Coordinates of C-alpha atoms in Angstrom, one line a residue:
X140 CA 38.7 127.5 138.2
X141 CA 37.3 124.2 136.9
X142 CA 33.6 123.9 138.0
X143 CA 31.5 120.9 137.0
X144 CA 27.7 121.5 136.9
X145 CA 26.5 118.5 134.9
X146 CA 26.3 114.9 135.8
X147 CA 29.4 113.7 134.0
X148 CA 33.1 114.5 134.4
X149 CA 34.4 116.7 131.6
X150 CA 37.9 115.1 131.5
X151 CA 39.1 117.4 128.7
X152 CA 38.4 120.4 130.9
X153 CA 40.0 118.8 133.9
X154 CA 43.2 118.0 131.9
X155 CA 43.6 121.7 130.9
X156 CA 44.3 122.5 134.5
X157 CA 47.4 120.3 134.5
X158 CA 50.3 121.7 132.5
X159 CA 52.5 118.7 133.1
X160 CA 50.2 116.6 131.0
X161 CA 51.4 118.5 127.9
X162 CA 54.9 116.9 128.3
X163 CA 56.3 114.3 126.0
X164 CA 58.4 111.5 127.4
X165 CA 60.9 110.0 125.0
X166 CA 58.9 111.7 122.2
X167 CA 55.6 110.2 123.4
X168 CA 52.7 112.0 125.1
X169 CA 52.9 111.5 128.9
X170 CA 50.5 108.9 130.3
X171 CA 50.7 109.3 134.0
X172 CA 49.4 106.3 135.9
X173 CA 51.4 106.7 139.2
X174 CA 48.8 108.6 141.1
X175 CA 48.8 106.4 144.2
X176 CA 52.3 107.6 144.8
X177 CA 51.8 111.3 143.9
X178 CA 49.0 113.0 141.9
X179 CA 49.8 115.8 139.6
X180 CA 49.1 119.4 140.6
X181 CA 46.7 121.7 138.8
X182 CA 47.7 125.2 137.7
X183 CA 45.5 126.8 140.4
X184 CA 47.6 125.2 143.1
X185 CA 50.9 126.0 141.5
X186 CA 49.7 129.6 141.1
X187 CA 48.8 129.7 144.8
X188 CA 52.3 128.7 145.8
X189 CA 53.7 131.4 143.5
X190 CA 51.3 134.1 144.8
X191 CA 52.2 133.4 148.4
X192 CA 55.9 133.9 147.8
X193 CA 55.4 136.9 145.6
X194 CA 52.9 138.8 147.7
X195 CA 52.7 137.8 151.4
X196 CA 55.6 135.6 152.3
X197 CA 55.9 135.9 156.1
X198 CA 55.9 133.7 159.2
X199 CA 52.5 133.2 160.8
X200 CA 50.9 133.7 164.2
X201 CA 53.8 135.6 165.7
X202 CA 53.8 138.9 163.8
X203 CA 51.6 142.0 163.8
X204 CA 52.7 143.4 160.4
X205 CA 50.5 143.1 157.4
X206 CA 52.2 140.3 155.6
X207 CA 52.1 138.1 158.8
X208 CA 48.4 138.9 159.3
X209 CA 47.6 138.0 155.6
X210 CA 49.6 134.8 155.7
X211 CA 48.1 133.7 159.1
X212 CA 44.5 134.3 157.8
X213 CA 44.9 132.3 154.7
X214 CA 46.8 129.5 156.5
X215 CA 44.0 129.2 159.1
X216 CA 41.4 129.2 156.3
X217 CA 43.0 125.9 155.1
X218 CA 42.3 124.5 158.6
X219 CA 38.6 125.2 158.1
X220 CA 38.7 123.8 154.6
X221 CA 40.3 120.6 155.8
X222 CA 37.7 120.3 158.6
X223 CA 34.9 120.6 156.1
X224 CA 36.6 118.2 153.6
X225 CA 36.6 115.3 156.1
X226 CA 33.6 116.6 158.1
X227 CA 35.4 117.0 161.4
X228 CA 33.3 118.5 164.2
X229 CA 35.8 121.1 165.2
X230 CA 38.6 123.0 163.5
X231 CA 40.8 122.4 166.5
X232 CA 40.8 118.7 165.5
X233 CA 42.8 119.5 162.4
X234 CA 46.6 119.4 162.8
X235 CA 49.0 120.1 160.0
X236 CA 51.8 117.7 159.5
X237 CA 54.3 116.9 156.7
X238 CA 52.1 114.1 155.6
X239 CA 50.4 110.8 156.6
X240 CA 53.7 109.3 157.8
X241 CA 54.4 112.1 160.3
X242 CA 50.7 112.1 161.4
X243 CA 50.9 108.4 162.3
X244 CA 54.3 108.9 164.0
X245 CA 52.8 111.7 166.0
X246 CA 50.0 109.5 167.3
X247 CA 52.4 106.7 168.1
X248 CA 54.8 108.9 170.0
X249 CA 52.2 111.1 171.8
X250 CA 49.1 109.0 172.4
X251 CA 51.0 105.7 172.3
X252 CA 53.7 106.6 174.8
X253 CA 51.2 108.2 177.1
X254 CA 48.6 105.4 177.1
X255 CA 50.2 102.1 176.2
X256 CA 52.1 99.8 178.6
X257 CA 53.9 96.4 178.4
X258 CA 51.6 93.6 177.1
X259 CA 49.1 96.0 175.4
X260 CA 48.1 95.0 171.9
X261 CA 47.8 96.8 168.6
X262 CA 45.9 95.3 165.6
X263 CA 47.4 96.1 162.1
X264 CA 46.3 94.7 158.8
X265 CA 48.3 92.9 156.2
X266 CA 47.2 95.6 153.8
X267 CA 49.2 98.4 155.5
X268 CA 51.7 100.7 154.0
X269 CA 55.0 100.6 155.9
X270 CA 54.2 104.0 157.4
X271 CA 51.4 102.4 159.4
X272 CA 53.5 99.4 160.4
X273 CA 57.0 100.6 161.3
X274 CA 56.0 103.4 163.8
X275 CA 54.0 100.8 165.8
X276 CA 56.9 98.3 165.6
X277 CA 59.3 100.8 166.9
X278 CA 56.9 101.7 169.8
X279 CA 56.3 98.0 170.4
X280 CA 60.0 97.3 170.8
X281 CA 60.4 100.1 173.2
X282 CA 57.3 99.6 175.3
X283 CA 57.1 95.8 175.1
X284 CA 53.8 95.9 173.2
X285 CA 52.3 93.1 171.1
X286 CA 51.3 93.6 167.4
X287 CA 48.7 91.3 166.0
X288 CA 48.0 91.1 162.3
X289 CA 44.6 91.2 160.6
X290 CA 44.8 88.7 157.7
X291 CA 43.5 89.2 154.1
X292 CA 41.8 86.6 151.9
X293 CA 42.8 85.6 148.4
X294 CA 41.1 88.6 146.9
X295 CA 43.0 91.0 149.1
X296 CA 40.1 91.8 151.3
X297 CA 40.3 91.9 155.1
X298 CA 39.1 88.8 156.9
X299 CA 36.5 90.4 159.1
X300 CA 35.7 87.3 161.1
X301 CA 39.4 87.0 162.0
X302 CA 39.4 90.7 162.8
X303 CA 36.7 90.2 165.5
X304 CA 38.5 87.2 166.9
X305 CA 41.8 89.1 167.4
X306 CA 40.4 91.3 170.1
X307 CA 41.0 90.6 173.7
X308 CA 41.1 92.6 177.0
X309 CA 44.6 93.9 176.1
X310 CA 43.7 95.3 172.7
X311 CA 44.1 99.1 172.7
X312 CA 44.3 100.3 169.1
X313 CA 43.5 99.3 165.6
X314 CA 45.7 100.9 162.8
X315 CA 44.3 100.3 159.4
X316 CA 44.2 102.0 156.0
X317 CA 41.0 103.2 154.4
X318 CA 42.1 102.1 151.0
X319 CA 45.2 100.0 150.2
X320 CA 47.8 101.8 148.3
X321 CA 49.1 98.5 146.8
X322 CA 45.8 96.7 145.9
X323 CA 43.2 99.4 146.0
X324 CA 41.1 97.4 148.5
X325 CA 38.5 99.6 150.2
X326 CA 38.2 98.6 153.8
X327 CA 35.0 98.8 155.9
X328 CA 36.4 101.3 158.3
X329 CA 33.1 102.3 159.8
X330 CA 32.3 98.7 160.7
X331 CA 35.9 98.2 162.0
X332 CA 35.6 101.3 164.1
X333 CA 32.3 100.1 165.6
X334 CA 33.9 96.8 166.5
X335 CA 37.0 98.4 168.0
X336 CA 34.9 100.7 170.1
X337 CA 32.7 97.8 171.3
X338 CA 35.9 96.2 172.5
X339 CA 37.2 99.4 174.2
X340 CA 39.9 100.1 171.6
X341 CA 40.6 103.2 169.5
X342 CA 41.0 103.2 165.7
X343 CA 43.5 105.1 163.6
X344 CA 42.7 105.3 159.9
X345 CA 45.4 105.9 157.2
X346 CA 43.3 107.9 154.7
X347 CA 46.1 108.8 152.3
X348 CA 44.5 106.8 149.4
X349 CA 40.9 107.5 150.3
X350 CA 40.9 111.3 150.5
X351 CA 41.6 111.8 146.7
X352 CA 39.0 109.2 145.6
X353 CA 35.9 109.2 147.7
X354 CA 34.0 111.4 150.3
X355 CA 35.5 111.1 153.8
X356 CA 33.3 111.7 156.8
X357 CA 35.3 111.1 160.0
X358 CA 32.3 111.6 162.2
X359 CA 30.3 108.9 160.2
X360 CA 33.3 106.6 160.4
X361 CA 33.7 107.5 164.0
X362 CA 37.5 107.4 163.6
X363 CA 39.5 108.4 166.6
X364 CA 42.4 109.5 164.3
X365 CA 42.5 110.0 160.5
X366 CA 45.4 111.1 158.4
X367 CA 45.9 112.1 154.7
X368 CA 48.6 113.7 152.6
X369 CA 48.5 116.7 150.3
X370 CA 50.5 115.3 147.5
X371 CA 48.0 112.5 146.8
X372 CA 45.0 114.9 146.7
X373 CA 46.3 117.2 143.9
X374 CA 48.2 119.3 146.4
X375 CA 51.9 120.0 147.1
X376 CA 54.4 117.6 148.8
X377 CA 55.5 118.0 152.4
X378 CA 52.1 118.7 153.9
X379 CA 49.3 116.6 155.3
X380 CA 46.6 116.5 157.9
X381 CA 46.0 114.6 161.1
X382 CA 42.5 114.6 162.5
X383 CA 42.0 113.5 166.1
X384 CA 39.0 113.7 168.3
X385 CA 39.3 116.8 170.5
X386 CA 39.1 115.0 173.8
X387 CA 42.0 112.7 172.7
X388 CA 44.2 115.5 171.4
X389 CA 43.6 117.6 174.6
X390 CA 44.8 114.7 176.8
X391 CA 47.9 113.9 174.6
X392 CA 51.3 115.4 175.5
X393 CA 53.2 117.3 172.8
X394 CA 55.4 115.3 170.5
X395 CA 57.8 118.0 169.5
X396 CA 58.9 121.1 171.3
X397 CA 59.6 124.6 170.0
X398 CA 58.0 127.8 169.0
X399 CA 54.2 128.1 168.6
X400 CA 53.4 125.0 170.7
X401 CA 54.0 126.8 174.0
X402 CA 52.0 129.0 176.2
X403 CA 54.9 130.0 178.6
X404 CA 58.5 129.0 178.9
X405 CA 60.5 129.5 182.1
X406 CA 63.7 128.0 183.5
X407 CA 62.3 128.3 186.9
X408 CA 58.6 127.4 186.4
X409 CA 59.0 125.1 183.4
X410 CA 56.9 125.2 180.3
X411 CA 53.2 125.2 179.7
X412 CA 51.7 124.3 176.3
X413 CA 49.3 125.9 173.9
X414 CA 45.8 124.6 173.3
X415 CA 45.1 122.2 170.4
X416 CA 45.8 122.3 167.5
X417 CA 48.9 124.4 168.0
X418 CA 50.2 122.1 170.8
X419 CA 51.2 119.8 168.0
X420 CA 52.5 122.3 165.5
X421 CA 55.9 123.2 166.8
X422 CA 58.1 125.6 164.8
X423 CA 57.5 127.2 161.4
X424 CA 55.1 125.0 159.5
X425 CA 55.1 124.5 155.7
X426 CA 53.1 127.7 155.3
X427 CA 53.0 127.9 151.5
X428 CA 52.2 124.2 151.2
X429 CA 49.4 124.4 153.7
X430 CA 47.9 127.4 151.8
X431 CA 48.3 125.5 148.5
X432 CA 46.7 122.4 150.1
X433 CA 43.6 124.6 150.8
X434 CA 43.5 125.5 147.1
X435 CA 43.8 121.8 146.2
X436 CA 40.9 121.0 148.4
X437 CA 38.9 123.8 146.7
X438 CA 39.8 122.3 143.3
X439 CA 38.6 118.8 144.3
X440 CA 35.4 120.3 145.7
X441 CA 34.8 122.3 142.6
X442 CA 34.8 119.1 140.6
X443 CA 33.2 116.9 143.2
X444 CA 34.9 114.1 145.0
X445 CA 32.0 111.7 144.3
X446 CA 32.3 112.5 140.6
X447 CA 36.0 111.9 140.6
X448 CA 35.5 108.5 142.3
X449 CA 32.8 107.5 139.8
X450 CA 35.0 108.3 136.8
X451 CA 38.0 106.4 138.3
X452 CA 35.7 103.4 138.8
X453 CA 34.9 103.5 135.1
X454 CA 38.6 103.6 134.3
X455 CA 39.2 100.7 136.7
X456 CA 36.6 98.6 135.1
X457 CA 37.8 99.3 131.5
X458 CA 41.5 98.7 132.4
X459 CA 40.7 95.5 134.3
X460 CA 38.8 94.1 131.4
X461 CA 41.6 94.9 128.9
X462 CA 44.4 93.7 131.1
X463 CA 42.7 90.4 132.1
X464 CA 42.9 89.4 128.4
X465 CA 46.7 89.6 128.3
X466 CA 48.3 86.2 128.4
X467 CA 50.1 85.5 131.7
X468 CA 48.6 88.5 133.4
X469 CA 47.9 88.2 137.2
X470 CA 46.1 91.0 138.9
X471 CA 46.7 91.0 142.7
X472 CA 43.9 92.5 144.7
X473 CA 40.4 91.7 143.3
X474 CA 38.3 92.6 146.3
X475 CA 34.7 93.4 145.5
X476 CA 35.2 97.0 146.7
X477 CA 38.3 98.6 145.4
X478 CA 39.6 102.0 144.2
X479 CA 41.3 102.8 140.9
X480 CA 44.5 100.8 141.5
X481 CA 45.7 97.7 139.6
X482 CA 48.7 95.9 140.9
X483 CA 49.9 93.1 138.6
X484 CA 52.6 90.7 137.6
X485 CA 53.1 89.0 134.2
X486 CA 54.4 85.5 133.9
X487 CA 58.0 85.5 132.5
X488 CA 58.5 89.2 132.9
X489 CA 60.1 91.1 135.7
X490 CA 58.2 94.1 137.1
X491 CA 61.2 96.4 136.9
X492 CA 61.8 95.5 133.2
X493 CA 58.2 96.3 132.4
X494 CA 58.4 99.6 134.2
X495 CA 61.6 100.7 132.6
X496 CA 60.5 99.8 129.1
X497 CA 57.0 101.1 129.3
X498 CA 58.5 104.5 130.3
X499 CA 60.2 104.5 126.9
X500 CA 56.7 104.6 125.5
X501 CA 55.7 107.5 127.6
X502 CA 53.8 105.6 130.3
X503 CA 54.5 106.2 134.0
X504 CA 53.6 103.3 136.3
X505 CA 55.1 102.3 139.7
X506 CA 57.2 99.2 140.2
X507 CA 58.5 97.5 143.4
X508 CA 56.9 96.5 146.7
X509 CA 55.0 99.8 147.1
X510 CA 56.0 100.0 150.8
X511 CA 53.8 97.0 151.4
X512 CA 56.3 94.1 151.7
X513 CA 54.2 92.0 154.1
X514 CA 51.2 92.1 151.7
X515 CA 53.2 91.1 148.7
X516 CA 54.9 88.3 150.7
X517 CA 51.4 87.1 151.6
X518 CA 50.8 86.6 147.8
X519 CA 54.2 85.1 147.1
X520 CA 55.7 88.0 145.1
X521 CA 58.5 90.5 145.7
X522 CA 57.4 93.2 143.3
X523 CA 54.5 94.2 141.1
X524 CA 53.8 96.9 138.6
X525 CA 51.0 99.2 139.7
X526 CA 48.8 101.5 137.5
X527 CA 46.7 104.0 139.5
X528 CA 44.2 106.4 138.2
X529 CA 43.1 110.0 138.8
X530 CA 40.5 112.5 137.6
X531 CA 42.6 113.5 134.5
X532 CA 43.1 110.0 133.1
X533 CA 41.1 109.0 130.1
X534 CA 39.9 105.8 128.5
X535 CA 42.1 106.5 125.5
X536 CA 45.1 106.6 127.9
X537 CA 44.1 103.2 129.3
X538 CA 44.0 101.8 125.8
X539 CA 47.4 103.2 124.9
X540 CA 48.8 101.9 128.2
X541 CA 47.5 98.3 127.5
X542 CA 49.0 98.5 123.9
X543 CA 52.3 99.6 125.4
X544 CA 52.1 96.9 128.0
X545 CA 51.5 94.2 125.4
X546 CA 54.4 95.5 123.3
X547 CA 56.8 95.5 126.3
X548 CA 55.7 92.1 127.5
X549 CA 56.5 90.7 124.0
X550 CA 60.0 92.2 124.3
X551 CA 60.9 90.9 127.8
X552 CA 59.5 87.4 127.6

């Protein structure tokens, strides 16, 4: 277990927990800067997955034998860990999903269908990932809802004055990310929640990019719903968390039907449903992944999420200074408050060419629209390169990345 007790992040110790960082790509040491898409997984989490399958692989909640009891106990411990990680008031407010995307779809199809009617309005920002746009567009098309867009300024920060002006008596929900996956902009979600509640609306926060980088307190934010994904917070893929205020979840109908989410089933008397959170966890969940997510949250807590965020800010500052000096460089997203994400284009060079060639030098970055097409359209581009940082990245890696970038730019111009 990696435990930090001093005031600085011992990155060398952190890196020892990640076996994949020992890989070489095309003969070069791997420099992994695609963390906004998926962070790498520490050995402790990998070992937790292996241990589950080797020692107590069984379905949960519905068995009386020893393996089922053991699996259920550890599975439910993760619910407590997730509650503490985001400071939810009640463990019943933690629902396991396949990730942020499913969490948002759950809210849209359960709360949305039960509470919205033709003419009601949803506010969505230009910064959103497609997973916080498309579910609401689908719902809007089916229920005749209106979607209104919160604009961003030239720095990629939300226009808060415009946000206030978008509210009217038909506004029912604000759907906004905590941190932009494309630009790294940190949104003032607590202020946004207060404004929404003043206007009688709810707020859903996509926290996929925030949970790995800064402390999250859903009670302080006063979020009605908050979602994050395991694979961005050093955990496995295929698992995530939806937080919802208990009174909202209690009143919402089930989204999916099956085992576990029921109390009784009868052809004659119909079906009654389990209490939250199980009402929203139909079927066999990703048991191993949930348990491993709990270990990932332990790993983050052992290091300290504030310490991770502080280190990533140092990397962001260093990388921004180095990259700004490159001729023809344009960094998109320069908001005063942003996380360790740099989205950029280079004059005379296509993003895809840069991504492919820089991989030959061992550097992994993301290219494309980052599932944020409306945002990139706002800035007049179709694709960018994106470098994003995590606890295990180093200043030396940033320097090597910039050297590789300069070399590749010289080749494609």
